[in-house]
């Protein structure tokens, strides 16, 4: 039996999942508060355990994972390790086996993704040291979007500067958009023209045609596009100049855009459940935030409909997209003239797998497809090393 | 006979037009190189004359205009003067008669529009001094967009900060979008759901429903939205942070966004005729620039179709929109599935007034409507002072 360990490494946390080649999850878990007094939550064949432990760094996090597996199962001897890496830049348009040179390239890309690439690199380094001889595969959030045509990936700024500094639309959430669009194609029996809405803490829209990404809402960085938990998405570049000219520093603007924007900026909380509850209670700021959130999404659906030349399915995924009938209703309401409509009972019904939430005769079917980035990373890791 | 003088004042130039209440243009002209050795080009009943003269300031520009009118006609004794003012902020949602208090408010708004409001103010001050006792009416580029609903005008950033600093979508080119959508409604016999594309050196899209603006692509400043001559429109806010973090100053970023972006940034020239000629000659950068330009517009048409709930006409205006069949073709090509199509012969034919460029049976008519901001300002100036 071949097993794959999938590692999703954040700056102070590390998620892992062990899968076999039949795509069964053998174990999964999360190490938190790396850098000090941390803990592991591990789910294996014997159920879930939580253990506190000192976790000075990512290498210690993997050691803790190993120890926990030895004690509570399953036996951990992966044939390949797959890593989530956020930014692959212009260089990585597909998963790749990590060697020193790839590791150096991922490190260099940290200038483009200072918040996101360094933790991925920590995970890669720790895993290379922990599992010497085991192939490590880097799977990039940007790679699925490598097929976006130049007219959609080019920002209209000085071309020389853009080339020199790598400024173009890369897009993110690619592993999710790829997985979800493949599952949607399987569900529908054809890979047509889909708009996939990944609505989690981060959020992005993707136009997928024949299995390929042709447009997406995140750009050079994960700050562009839809309204998110704490990020605001699209913003007049002139607004940044205005803030910088009226006394804010670059660091303050950075904090504003990454942490004091989006739902959190509009309402005080970035958790969509809380925003929904507040709106229910008559809070006007929450109501406005939901309106802005849904309006932005509808604009992207319309834009992508224009680019795709037609729409064969609208697909919701991630925390909000999978779990909130209310947000789906707010989005799809007002899109009826473009084809997508909801069946209220189907939309309200809970479910686990890919499912239809539109009427059977909807002009454009609306689907909910639970995302599974770990599984997609495992598939890629296996495929790359099988060759 | 009532006459209106319309003044459109730039930092170093001043355009004027004299109209009567039957909307006939009695005279028009342009004073250039204000601040030194300038000149006036004046067109009156006797044809066109050009005169060189010293023009130290905007007051001198108006004096030169007066002198030229006295010498070459027509007699200049306006009953009202209408001024183009770019930014009306949250305060001015309609044209207003200028008094000291209004003048002070326009001056304050210069923090939001540092490039655009100060020259308008110079024109107002010069005209108040030159025509004492004549009512001066300020007509704001932002005013037509005051009807945009909150979900489309709210940026998803910290709400307190946004309120404090006036950060929201205002939109520009409002006088043009209003005039053009009214002419389109007159042409079609109904004020339905239009997308108006104002494509000049600056460029913006506007969704108009029942005569009211419900969405537009420019935002807090004229930097957002479509690809323009020297401005790039939409850009990942993270790209600005990236540039600022990798060594560019705020001034350099400002210059990049205002002058080294858009068609100029992508090709070296911001004049669309030159870009078309270069593309014709096989220049790949020019071809890409046109692709980016048209792709961006199509995205907005799709987004506004979503917001409008349907589309009753697509309307082209301004320098590019009125004069370039090729750009219209590049935009409308690929939108056929949404309704708009072109009749190639109509699209190529030259014409002066509002005209149809789609087949008679097009699902969505496509119009060319020449804009006339001076006329619209004159109408507003007359209407405001008639009351
Ligand atoms: N039942 C629900 N209704 C509405 N929102 C939900 C629901 N369950 C989860 N969410 C939201 O999903 C978001 C997290 O999505 P998720 O995809 O897990 O995030 P991430 O982007 O971090 O992977 C949170 O804003 C949370 O409030
Ligand atoms: N025949 C034409 N074909 C293509 N573009 C044209 C044509 N005539 C004018 N233009 C373009 O129109 C633009 C100027 O538009 P205009 O509306 O006059 O500008 P402004 O925004 O300064 O008012 C320029 O880029 C110019 O190249």
Tab-separated table of N, CA and C in Angstrom, chain B residues 198-262:
chain	number	residue	atom	x	y	z
B	198	UNK	N	-17.937	54.988	-21.788
B	198	UNK	CA	-17.271	56.248	-22.125
B	198	UNK	C	-15.787	55.919	-22.313
B	199	UNK	N	-15.356	55.863	-23.563
B	199	UNK	CA	-13.984	55.469	-23.861
B	199	UNK	C	-13.248	56.641	-24.500
B	200	UNK	N	-12.543	57.414	-23.689
B	200	UNK	CA	-11.745	58.531	-24.194
B	200	UNK	C	-10.322	58.343	-23.702
B	201	UNK	N	-9.641	59.442	-23.355
B	201	UNK	CA	-8.352	59.262	-22.688
B	201	UNK	C	-8.582	58.654	-21.321
B	202	UNK	N	-9.532	59.247	-20.586
B	202	UNK	CA	-10.054	58.544	-19.423
B	202	UNK	C	-11.150	57.625	-19.924
B	203	UNK	N	-11.478	56.592	-19.183
B	203	UNK	CA	-12.524	55.672	-19.650
B	203	UNK	C	-13.278	55.129	-18.453
B	204	UNK	N	-14.593	55.020	-18.597
B	204	UNK	CA	-15.370	54.392	-17.535
B	204	UNK	C	-16.629	53.761	-18.104
B	205	UNK	N	-17.111	52.771	-17.400
B	205	UNK	CA	-18.369	52.114	-17.744
B	205	UNK	C	-19.403	52.521	-16.701
B	206	UNK	N	-20.645	52.601	-17.127
B	206	UNK	CA	-21.719	52.959	-16.200
B	206	UNK	C	-22.948	52.112	-16.497
B	207	UNK	N	-23.529	51.562	-15.452
B	207	UNK	CA	-24.800	50.848	-15.582
B	207	UNK	C	-25.912	51.821	-15.228
B	208	UNK	N	-26.821	52.022	-16.167
B	208	UNK	CA	-27.894	52.998	-15.986
B	208	UNK	C	-29.231	52.270	-16.058
B	209	UNK	N	-30.045	52.445	-15.054
B	209	UNK	CA	-31.349	51.787	-15.034
B	209	UNK	C	-32.438	52.843	-14.837
B	210	UNK	N	-33.343	52.921	-15.804
B	210	UNK	CA	-34.418	53.918	-15.708
B	210	UNK	C	-33.882	55.329	-15.547
B	211	UNK	N	-32.764	55.610	-16.188
B	211	UNK	CA	-32.205	56.955	-16.144
B	211	UNK	C	-31.283	57.244	-14.976
B	212	UNK	N	-31.112	56.262	-14.093
B	212	UNK	CA	-30.273	56.475	-12.911
B	212	UNK	C	-29.034	55.587	-12.946
B	213	UNK	N	-27.899	56.153	-12.540
B	213	UNK	CA	-26.670	55.372	-12.433
B	213	UNK	C	-26.793	54.394	-11.270
B	214	UNK	N	-26.539	53.114	-11.536
B	214	UNK	CA	-26.587	52.126	-10.448
B	214	UNK	C	-25.230	51.465	-10.207
B	215	UNK	N	-24.267	51.708	-11.091
B	215	UNK	CA	-22.916	51.192	-10.889
B	215	UNK	C	-22.003	51.907	-11.869
B	216	UNK	N	-20.755	52.094	-11.460
B	216	UNK	CA	-19.789	52.672	-12.393
B	216	UNK	C	-18.398	52.208	-12.018
B	217	UNK	N	-17.477	52.268	-12.996
B	217	UNK	CA	-16.188	51.593	-12.815
B	217	UNK	C	-15.133	52.452	-12.141
B	218	UNK	N	-15.221	53.797	-12.288
B	218	UNK	CA	-14.298	54.623	-11.527
B	218	UNK	C	-14.781	54.691	-10.086
B	219	UNK	N	-13.873	55.027	-9.169
B	219	UNK	CA	-14.241	54.878	-7.771
B	219	UNK	C	-14.086	56.138	-6.951
B	220	UNK	N	-13.293	56.034	-5.894
B	220	UNK	CA	-12.958	57.205	-5.099
B	220	UNK	C	-12.241	58.222	-5.971
B	221	UNK	N	-11.432	57.713	-6.892
B	221	UNK	CA	-10.632	58.523	-7.807
B	221	UNK	C	-10.849	58.002	-9.230
B	222	UNK	N	-10.363	58.733	-10.215
B	222	UNK	CA	-10.505	58.243	-11.599
B	222	UNK	C	-9.465	57.187	-11.976
B	223	UNK	N	-8.856	56.529	-10.998
B	223	UNK	CA	-7.832	55.525	-11.323
B	223	UNK	C	-8.404	54.119	-11.462
B	224	UNK	N	-9.609	53.891	-10.983
B	224	UNK	CA	-10.136	52.521	-10.955
B	224	UNK	C	-10.912	52.191	-12.226
B	225	UNK	N	-10.977	50.908	-12.541
B	225	UNK	CA	-11.885	50.460	-13.587
B	225	UNK	C	-11.214	50.042	-14.872
B	226	UNK	N	-11.613	50.670	-15.955
B	226	UNK	CA	-11.173	50.276	-17.286
B	226	UNK	C	-9.711	50.667	-17.541
B	227	UNK	N	-9.145	50.063	-18.575
B	227	UNK	CA	-7.836	50.468	-19.063
B	227	UNK	C	-8.003	51.801	-19.803
B	228	UNK	N	-7.138	52.773	-19.498
B	228	UNK	CA	-7.266	54.106	-20.105
B	228	UNK	C	-5.995	54.446	-20.868
B	229	UNK	N	-5.897	55.704	-21.287
B	229	UNK	CA	-4.714	56.131	-22.030
B	229	UNK	C	-3.442	55.948	-21.222
B	230	UNK	N	-3.412	56.539	-20.035
B	230	UNK	CA	-2.191	56.437	-19.221
B	230	UNK	C	-2.462	55.873	-17.828
B	231	UNK	N	-3.727	55.532	-17.544
B	231	UNK	CA	-4.087	54.936	-16.251
B	231	UNK	C	-4.531	53.493	-16.463
B	232	UNK	N	-4.202	52.638	-15.491
B	232	UNK	CA	-4.378	51.205	-15.705
B	232	UNK	C	-5.683	50.628	-15.202
B	233	UNK	N	-6.489	51.448	-14.502
B	233	UNK	CA	-7.725	50.897	-13.974
B	233	UNK	C	-7.455	49.876	-12.893
B	234	UNK	N	-8.270	48.831	-12.845
B	234	UNK	CA	-8.222	47.872	-11.737
B	234	UNK	C	-6.837	47.272	-11.538
B	235	UNK	N	-6.454	47.162	-10.280
B	235	UNK	CA	-5.148	46.621	-9.922
B	235	UNK	C	-5.251	46.036	-8.522
B	236	UNK	N	-4.652	44.885	-8.324
B	236	UNK	CA	-4.581	44.281	-6.991
B	236	UNK	C	-3.997	45.288	-6.003
B	237	UNK	N	-4.725	45.633	-4.922
B	237	UNK	CA	-4.124	46.538	-3.942
B	237	UNK	C	-2.810	45.977	-3.399
B	238	UNK	N	-2.690	44.660	-3.396
B	238	UNK	CA	-1.439	44.038	-2.961
B	238	UNK	C	-0.268	44.370	-3.871
B	239	UNK	N	-0.544	44.695	-5.129
B	239	UNK	CA	0.535	45.071	-6.042
B	239	UNK	C	1.149	46.400	-5.615
B	240	UNK	N	0.314	47.305	-5.115
B	240	UNK	CA	0.844	48.580	-4.626
B	240	UNK	C	1.720	48.360	-3.401
B	241	UNK	N	1.221	47.534	-2.483
B	241	UNK	CA	2.029	47.227	-1.296
B	241	UNK	C	3.356	46.618	-1.723
B	242	UNK	N	3.304	45.709	-2.684
B	242	UNK	CA	4.518	45.048	-3.158
B	242	UNK	C	5.514	46.083	-3.696
B	243	UNK	N	5.033	47.016	-4.516
B	243	UNK	CA	5.918	48.042	-5.081
B	243	UNK	C	6.490	48.940	-3.995
B	244	UNK	N	5.644	49.297	-3.026
B	244	UNK	CA	6.111	50.171	-1.950
B	244	UNK	C	7.126	49.452	-1.061
B	245	UNK	N	6.973	48.129	-0.925
B	245	UNK	CA	7.876	47.357	-0.066
B	245	UNK	C	9.177	47.024	-0.773
B	246	UNK	N	9.159	47.103	-2.112
B	246	UNK	CA	10.383	46.749	-2.836
B	246	UNK	C	11.044	48.004	-3.399
B	247	UNK	N	10.811	49.144	-2.741
B	247	UNK	CA	11.678	50.281	-3.011
B	247	UNK	C	11.069	51.474	-3.713
B	248	UNK	N	9.793	51.415	-4.146
B	248	UNK	CA	9.231	52.598	-4.792
B	248	UNK	C	8.628	53.532	-3.751
B	249	UNK	N	8.752	54.827	-3.997
B	249	UNK	CA	8.149	55.810	-3.106
B	249	UNK	C	6.692	56.028	-3.504
B	250	UNK	N	5.947	56.689	-2.616
B	250	UNK	CA	4.545	56.990	-2.914
B	250	UNK	C	4.451	57.853	-4.181
B	251	UNK	N	5.347	58.812	-4.326
B	251	UNK	CA	5.335	59.654	-5.531
B	251	UNK	C	5.588	58.834	-6.795
B	252	UNK	N	6.503	57.890	-6.698
B	252	UNK	CA	6.791	57.055	-7.872
B	252	UNK	C	5.600	56.179	-8.230
B	253	UNK	N	4.938	55.645	-7.203
B	253	UNK	CA	3.752	54.826	-7.464
B	253	UNK	C	2.648	55.695	-8.076
B	254	UNK	N	2.516	56.918	-7.566
B	254	UNK	CA	1.532	57.853	-8.107
B	254	UNK	C	1.791	58.095	-9.601
B	255	UNK	N	3.040	58.387	-9.928
B	255	UNK	CA	3.398	58.610	-11.333
B	255	UNK	C	3.144	57.355	-12.163
B	256	UNK	N	3.526	56.211	-11.613
B	256	UNK	CA	3.269	54.953	-12.320
B	256	UNK	C	1.784	54.814	-12.644
B	257	UNK	N	0.923	55.037	-11.642
B	257	UNK	CA	-0.510	54.778	-11.841
B	257	UNK	C	-1.177	55.819	-12.727
B	258	UNK	N	-0.720	57.068	-12.633
B	258	UNK	CA	-1.381	58.124	-13.391
B	258	UNK	C	-0.795	58.324	-14.789
B	259	UNK	N	0.491	57.949	-14.990
B	259	UNK	CA	1.111	58.298	-16.266
B	259	UNK	C	1.809	57.172	-16.984
B	260	UNK	N	2.204	56.137	-16.246
B	260	UNK	CA	2.972	55.075	-16.896
B	260	UNK	C	2.163	53.787	-16.925
B	261	UNK	N	0.856	53.914	-16.932
B	261	UNK	CA	0.005	52.721	-16.948
B	261	UNK	C	-0.925	52.779	-18.153
B	262	UNK	N	-1.916	51.916	-18.159
B	262	UNK	CA	-2.873	51.908	-19.257
B	262	UNK	C	-2.201	51.567	-20.577
